[in-house]
Amino acid sequence: MVEVKLHDIGEGMTEAEILHFFVKPGDEVAADEPLVEVQTDKMTAEIPSPGAGIIGEILVELGETITVGTTVLNMDVGHKSNSGKTSSENTKKSSEKSDNQGEVHTFQLPKRSERILAAPYTRKIARDNGVDISQVEGTGPGGRIVDEDVLAYMKGDTGKQSVAVADPSFEKEPVMAKQEVEPVVGQSIPFKGRRKQIAKKMTHSLHTIAHCTQFEEVDVTNAMEWRAMCKEQGKVFSIAAFYIKAVSVALKDFPIFNATLDEQNEKIDLKEAHNIGLAVDTEDGLIVPVLRNVESKSITQIHEEMKALTEKALSNQLSMADIQGGTFTISNVGPLKGSTGATPIINHPETGLIALHKTKKKPAVVNDEIVIRSMMNISFTFDHRVADGGTAVAFSNRLVQLMEHPNTLMLELV
């Protein structure tokens, strides 16, 4: 008994649907006589018998989708067919094997170049009327055989059938003259060291964290005036140090953004310390030294430590301890005098990152009057797996309140 299996014809085909059986158990078939019709995602094909014989058990159902390698039916190739010829007369293989128990044949679907384009119903018309559809010339789009072609063939019109409807979509497109394209001249730069590590870390973050970014506009006029007043009194600090302290106070109210997600143990770890990473742009690329325990430091302390870390980063003198243990990151791109918005990538495994953009004077409405104010945009990216948009908006509102009203921040420090 021969097992007949569905064969892999390549082109990505992994399965086929059984459309029609030409035989039933007990039928005698000749070599190359169609056994079954299958439909793949790219073609419809009639499967021929690998040799003459008698159909045994059919192992799949009509309409069933089977994978490549599935046994479709068994057949005994040691009997005469209706033609009166023995299997040895029909196929060399069967004549050479009088004992063919356990032999396996596979369906060999026709190659694409041998495809016969016709709908299953058209094929049925041909089968029902004993027409060899391969002898019919198709007049449909792309040479497809339509019902009228089969009917015309049955009437004896074996010549080329007339095309009922011209399909303009199959008109040949004009052939474009082949043009030689000169290679683009350029140069290569090394992709290694810090640049490669940055790429690896950013890619890992994007593939791991569900990034979501929201934008806010902040009126920092009062903060700028307050800083100027402090300077007149001998207290010098950068406005960035004030912003970092404001972020820390906001994180105290919303600790979910000073956290890491531990998916393996199904928990979110809220960090007590506010270890703020400071994104610094250096000649060798971005690096993020960590300013530790911001929650317990004054604005002037933050200013001094931030200044020292930035100098170490620019002179490539940071130690491993200087860049580890961050819990939240601030990217202050304002001094670069560039962007008004961005979608920053979170420093994995942290949960949030804020970008502070350039400050510029703009007309604003204050007490129903248009006045000139110092305005700055912020972009806040958070991990949407850990927090939702509503919580992020509340955090941003709290931060904006602190940044716009320095006196409010002072109350938090008492």
XYZ file of C-alpha atoms in Angstrom:
414
model
C 0.000 0.000 0.000
C 1.359 3.408 -0.959
C 0.909 6.481 1.229
C 0.300 9.589 -0.837
C 1.301 12.792 0.960
C 1.009 16.503 0.227
C 4.372 17.660 -1.061
C 6.179 20.927 -0.324
C 6.535 22.925 -3.541
C 8.350 25.821 -1.915
C 7.291 29.468 -2.423
C 6.343 29.589 1.243
C 3.484 27.081 0.917
C 2.855 25.273 4.179
C -0.740 24.063 3.803
C -3.539 23.501 1.307
C -7.313 23.088 1.377
C -8.985 19.989 -0.064
C -11.407 21.286 -2.716
C -12.514 18.139 -4.519
C -11.889 14.405 -4.690
C -11.832 12.820 -8.144
C -11.775 9.321 -6.675
C -13.312 7.250 -3.901
C -12.138 4.076 -2.138
C -12.076 1.125 -4.525
C -11.679 3.193 -7.723
C -9.098 2.030 -10.229
C -6.885 4.797 -11.526
C -4.214 5.064 -14.175
C -0.883 6.786 -13.740
C -1.170 10.594 -13.770
C -4.949 10.439 -13.406
C -6.122 13.296 -11.112
C -6.856 12.222 -7.545
C -7.730 15.402 -5.708
C -7.915 19.156 -6.206
C -6.266 21.414 -3.616
C -6.132 25.151 -3.072
C -3.067 26.848 -1.597
C -2.796 30.531 -0.811
C -1.329 31.051 -4.273
C -2.793 28.459 -6.606
C -5.353 25.742 -7.364
C -3.939 22.422 -8.527
C -5.073 18.963 -9.572
C -2.954 16.251 -8.029
C -2.130 13.284 -10.306
C -1.770 9.666 -9.268
C 1.855 8.555 -8.857
C 1.005 5.268 -10.612
C -1.769 2.897 -11.679
C -3.664 1.093 -8.958
C -6.684 0.986 -6.679
C -7.609 3.715 -4.199
C -7.573 2.542 -0.622
C -8.548 4.658 2.367
C -8.986 8.442 2.045
C -7.595 9.973 5.225
C -8.648 13.654 4.974
C -11.999 15.390 4.668
C -13.358 17.579 1.892
C -12.789 21.220 2.888
C -10.104 20.298 5.377
C -6.883 22.329 5.448
C -3.869 20.065 5.701
C -0.195 20.807 6.207
C 2.673 19.737 4.003
C 3.590 16.107 4.754
C 0.048 15.013 5.640
C -0.982 11.612 4.226
C -4.011 12.208 1.994
C -4.858 8.656 0.953
C -3.529 5.148 0.518
C -3.524 3.225 -2.753
C -2.587 -0.202 -3.952
C -0.480 0.048 -7.104
C -0.428 -3.684 -7.878
C -3.736 -3.900 -9.789
C -4.937 -3.288 -13.331
C -6.590 -0.019 -14.191
C -9.602 0.512 -16.477
C -7.245 0.882 -19.389
C -6.388 -2.751 -19.030
C -2.795 -1.948 -18.340
C -1.073 -3.126 -15.216
C 0.701 -0.744 -12.956
C 3.980 -2.176 -14.309
C 2.931 -1.006 -17.764
C 2.010 2.421 -16.559
C 4.803 3.284 -14.252
C 8.336 2.114 -14.154
C 8.397 2.372 -10.373
C 5.393 0.141 -9.793
C 6.677 -2.517 -12.214
C 9.937 -2.665 -10.375
C 8.251 -3.258 -7.034
C 5.919 -6.188 -6.721
C 6.003 -5.799 -2.965
C 5.289 -2.108 -2.278
C 4.147 -2.235 1.344
C 5.116 0.908 3.227
C 6.073 2.844 0.074
C 5.410 6.566 0.310
C 4.608 8.953 -2.522
C 4.058 12.637 -2.241
C 1.911 14.948 -4.291
C 4.055 16.952 -6.644
C 2.152 20.133 -7.274
C 2.780 21.760 -10.656
C 5.270 24.589 -10.780
C 3.974 28.099 -11.199
C 4.958 28.124 -14.849
C 2.597 25.157 -15.364
C -0.320 26.759 -13.595
C -3.758 26.538 -15.088
C -5.707 29.592 -14.019
C -9.336 28.660 -13.481
C -11.900 28.948 -10.710
C -13.010 25.740 -8.950
C -16.491 26.030 -10.507
C -14.980 26.346 -13.996
C -12.926 23.237 -13.312
C -16.079 21.443 -12.195
C -17.810 22.285 -15.491
C -14.870 20.820 -17.336
C -14.806 17.668 -15.191
C -18.530 17.099 -15.427
C -18.323 17.252 -19.229
C -15.156 15.220 -19.642
C -13.122 18.200 -20.845
C -9.368 18.218 -20.293
C -9.061 21.771 -19.026
C -5.396 21.919 -19.931
C -6.478 21.892 -23.608
C -8.705 24.942 -23.186
C -7.249 28.334 -23.972
C -8.162 30.992 -21.458
C -9.478 34.406 -22.516
C -9.765 35.917 -19.047
C -7.334 38.281 -17.346
C -3.840 36.874 -17.382
C -4.958 33.897 -19.500
C -7.441 32.656 -16.886
C -9.910 30.050 -18.179
C -13.481 31.178 -17.644
C -16.770 29.255 -17.890
C -17.398 30.520 -21.445
C -14.047 29.129 -22.590
C -14.991 25.623 -21.452
C -18.447 25.881 -23.046
C -16.920 27.122 -26.307
C -14.455 24.229 -26.265
C -17.328 21.789 -25.821
C -19.003 23.276 -28.914
C -15.924 22.491 -30.941
C -14.508 25.987 -31.007
C -11.009 25.003 -30.001
C -9.463 28.143 -31.390
C -8.782 31.185 -29.371
C -11.984 32.372 -27.776
C -12.902 35.993 -28.119
C -12.338 38.231 -25.138
C -15.679 39.360 -23.800
C -14.478 42.247 -21.727
C -11.156 43.946 -22.071
C -9.471 44.487 -18.722
C -7.400 47.679 -18.883
C -5.569 46.696 -15.703
C -3.704 44.054 -17.684
C -2.421 46.402 -20.357
C 1.318 46.221 -20.585
C 3.079 49.066 -18.902
C 5.682 50.923 -20.939
C 9.151 49.595 -20.385
C 11.385 52.227 -18.836
C 14.836 52.588 -20.249
C 17.419 51.183 -17.883
C 19.534 53.912 -16.411
C 22.863 53.540 -14.771
C 22.867 55.014 -11.248
C 26.136 56.307 -9.959
C 26.995 55.105 -6.444
C 26.660 57.726 -3.721
C 30.038 58.939 -2.593
C 30.543 59.181 1.167
C 32.595 57.963 4.052
C 32.197 55.457 6.880
C 32.612 56.219 10.558
C 33.125 53.599 13.285
C 30.046 52.158 14.950
C 31.507 50.882 18.172
C 32.348 51.876 21.722
C 29.890 54.277 23.374
C 27.946 54.832 20.147
C 27.286 51.097 19.875
C 26.359 50.824 23.546
C 23.929 53.734 23.235
C 22.300 52.050 20.244
C 22.022 48.776 22.127
C 20.508 50.419 25.198
C 18.032 52.536 23.225
C 16.893 49.560 21.171
C 16.423 47.458 24.285
C 14.368 50.227 25.906
C 12.120 50.666 22.876
C 11.573 46.918 22.568
C 10.795 46.526 26.261
C 8.974 49.622 27.516
C 5.566 50.886 26.386
C 6.592 54.481 25.726
C 4.031 57.272 25.973
C 4.942 60.971 25.765
C 2.922 64.012 26.741
C 3.784 67.668 26.299
C 3.246 70.685 28.497
C 4.017 74.411 28.334
C 5.436 76.093 31.428
C 5.555 79.799 32.252
C 8.943 80.095 33.970
C 8.929 83.905 34.233
C 8.511 83.864 38.018
C 11.261 81.253 38.412
C 13.674 83.329 36.300
C 12.897 86.467 38.321
C 13.253 84.596 41.631
C 16.624 83.173 40.562
C 17.794 86.680 39.580
C 16.708 87.993 42.973
C 18.638 85.193 44.731
C 21.701 86.041 42.666
C 21.521 89.680 43.830
C 21.571 88.304 47.360
C 24.675 86.211 46.690
C 22.923 82.872 46.159
C 24.050 81.655 42.759
C 22.609 78.540 41.131
C 21.525 77.455 37.707
C 17.859 77.436 36.827
C 18.301 73.733 35.967
C 19.071 72.985 39.634
C 15.732 74.548 40.559
C 13.950 72.432 37.952
C 15.618 69.248 39.246
C 14.434 70.023 42.767
C 10.919 70.663 41.476
C 10.943 67.263 39.749
C 12.031 65.593 42.983
C 9.179 67.204 44.938
C 6.701 66.099 42.266
C 8.101 62.552 42.416
C 7.471 62.565 46.147
C 3.778 63.056 45.376
C 3.817 60.548 42.493
C 6.334 57.830 43.444
C 5.043 55.569 40.667
C 7.322 57.453 38.282
C 10.351 56.834 40.492
C 10.057 53.089 40.147
C 11.106 50.022 38.178
C 8.918 47.229 36.869
C 9.921 43.691 37.851
C 7.890 41.612 35.424
C 9.487 38.317 36.410
C 8.340 38.683 40.024
C 5.155 40.566 39.078
C 5.781 43.714 41.115
C 6.631 47.407 40.798
C 9.455 48.600 43.018
C 8.976 52.166 44.277
C 12.356 53.740 45.014
C 12.812 55.870 48.117
C 15.877 57.688 46.846
C 15.529 60.204 44.035
C 18.656 59.419 42.030
C 18.250 61.734 39.065
C 20.130 60.910 35.875
C 21.373 63.979 33.997
C 21.673 63.438 30.263
C 24.885 65.078 29.074
C 25.818 65.518 25.417
C 29.536 64.827 24.933
C 31.787 64.459 21.913
C 31.686 60.673 22.319
C 27.913 60.602 22.633
C 25.202 60.764 25.252
C 26.054 59.783 28.825
C 23.930 59.979 31.974
C 25.720 60.604 35.286
C 23.527 60.209 38.370
C 22.886 62.884 40.977
C 22.018 60.941 44.118
C 19.493 61.589 46.860
C 18.140 64.780 45.370
C 15.171 64.596 47.742
C 17.423 65.465 50.698
C 19.575 68.144 49.051
C 19.210 71.895 48.727
C 19.071 73.661 45.384
C 22.596 75.012 45.849
C 23.906 71.496 46.660
C 22.199 70.171 43.554
C 23.791 72.982 41.543
C 27.317 72.223 42.791
C 27.072 68.455 42.316
C 25.430 68.789 38.924
C 28.206 71.117 37.803
C 30.897 68.661 38.975
C 29.243 65.687 37.286
C 28.835 67.577 34.031
C 32.514 68.576 34.026
C 33.540 64.970 34.680
C 31.296 63.783 31.848
C 32.722 66.298 29.377
C 36.293 65.393 30.358
C 35.515 61.661 30.219
C 36.389 61.191 33.901
C 33.182 59.585 35.153
C 33.498 56.399 37.179
C 31.107 53.450 37.013
C 29.600 54.581 40.326
C 28.802 57.976 38.752
C 26.572 56.458 36.087
C 24.785 53.685 38.003
C 21.704 53.565 40.209
C 19.531 56.160 38.483
C 15.783 56.138 39.196
C 14.565 58.988 36.938
C 16.235 60.960 34.145
C 16.162 64.619 33.129
C 17.370 65.713 29.697
C 17.956 69.460 29.695
C 18.237 70.378 26.014
C 17.359 74.034 26.626
C 21.001 75.205 26.655
C 21.401 73.651 23.180
C 18.859 76.290 21.983
C 17.183 73.759 19.739
C 13.998 71.790 20.169
C 10.577 72.787 21.467
C 9.446 69.166 21.840
C 10.702 65.581 21.606
C 9.756 61.986 22.329
C 12.654 60.951 24.585
C 13.484 57.284 25.142
C 13.350 56.089 28.738
C 16.593 55.066 30.387
C 15.722 51.409 31.043
C 14.717 50.099 33.602
C 13.419 53.461 34.848
C 9.789 54.513 34.424
C 10.001 58.177 33.456
C 12.094 60.816 31.691
C 11.546 64.540 31.277
C 13.104 66.689 28.571
C 13.359 70.427 29.305
C 13.369 72.469 26.112
C 14.526 75.964 25.291
C 12.988 78.995 26.982
C 11.852 81.911 24.859
C 9.735 85.001 25.320
C 6.215 84.636 23.967
C 2.912 86.494 24.278
C 0.692 84.886 26.910
C -2.660 85.628 28.502
C -2.395 86.585 32.199
C -5.471 87.958 34.003
C -7.193 88.424 30.649
C -4.335 90.529 29.344
C -1.737 89.689 26.731
C 1.728 90.000 28.206
C 5.226 88.821 27.309
C 6.345 85.823 29.382
C 9.272 83.390 29.419
C 7.820 80.111 28.243
C 9.352 76.642 28.129
C 8.044 73.313 26.823
C 8.572 70.009 28.579
C 8.211 66.495 27.150
C 7.427 63.768 29.663
C 7.804 60.144 28.582
C 6.554 57.421 30.914
C 6.163 53.647 30.863
C 2.522 52.993 30.075
C 2.837 49.495 31.525
C 3.403 51.050 34.936
C 1.184 54.140 34.899
C -1.736 55.519 32.923
C -2.187 58.827 31.142
C -4.351 60.321 33.884
C -1.648 59.809 36.495
C 0.958 61.212 34.119
C -1.133 64.337 33.548
C -1.547 64.800 37.307
C 2.212 64.484 37.753
C 2.856 67.026 34.985
C 0.323 69.456 36.462
C 2.010 69.204 39.838
C 5.435 69.794 38.289
C 4.212 72.779 36.287
C 2.702 74.281 39.461
C 6.044 73.985 41.261
C 8.026 75.383 38.346
C 5.701 78.328 37.775
C 5.438 79.256 41.468
C 8.803 78.999 43.288
C 7.169 80.077 46.554
C 5.091 76.904 46.460
C 8.259 74.884 46.111
C 9.750 76.689 49.111
C 6.829 75.545 51.252
C 7.688 71.932 50.412
C 11.232 72.431 51.685
C 10.294 73.750 55.107
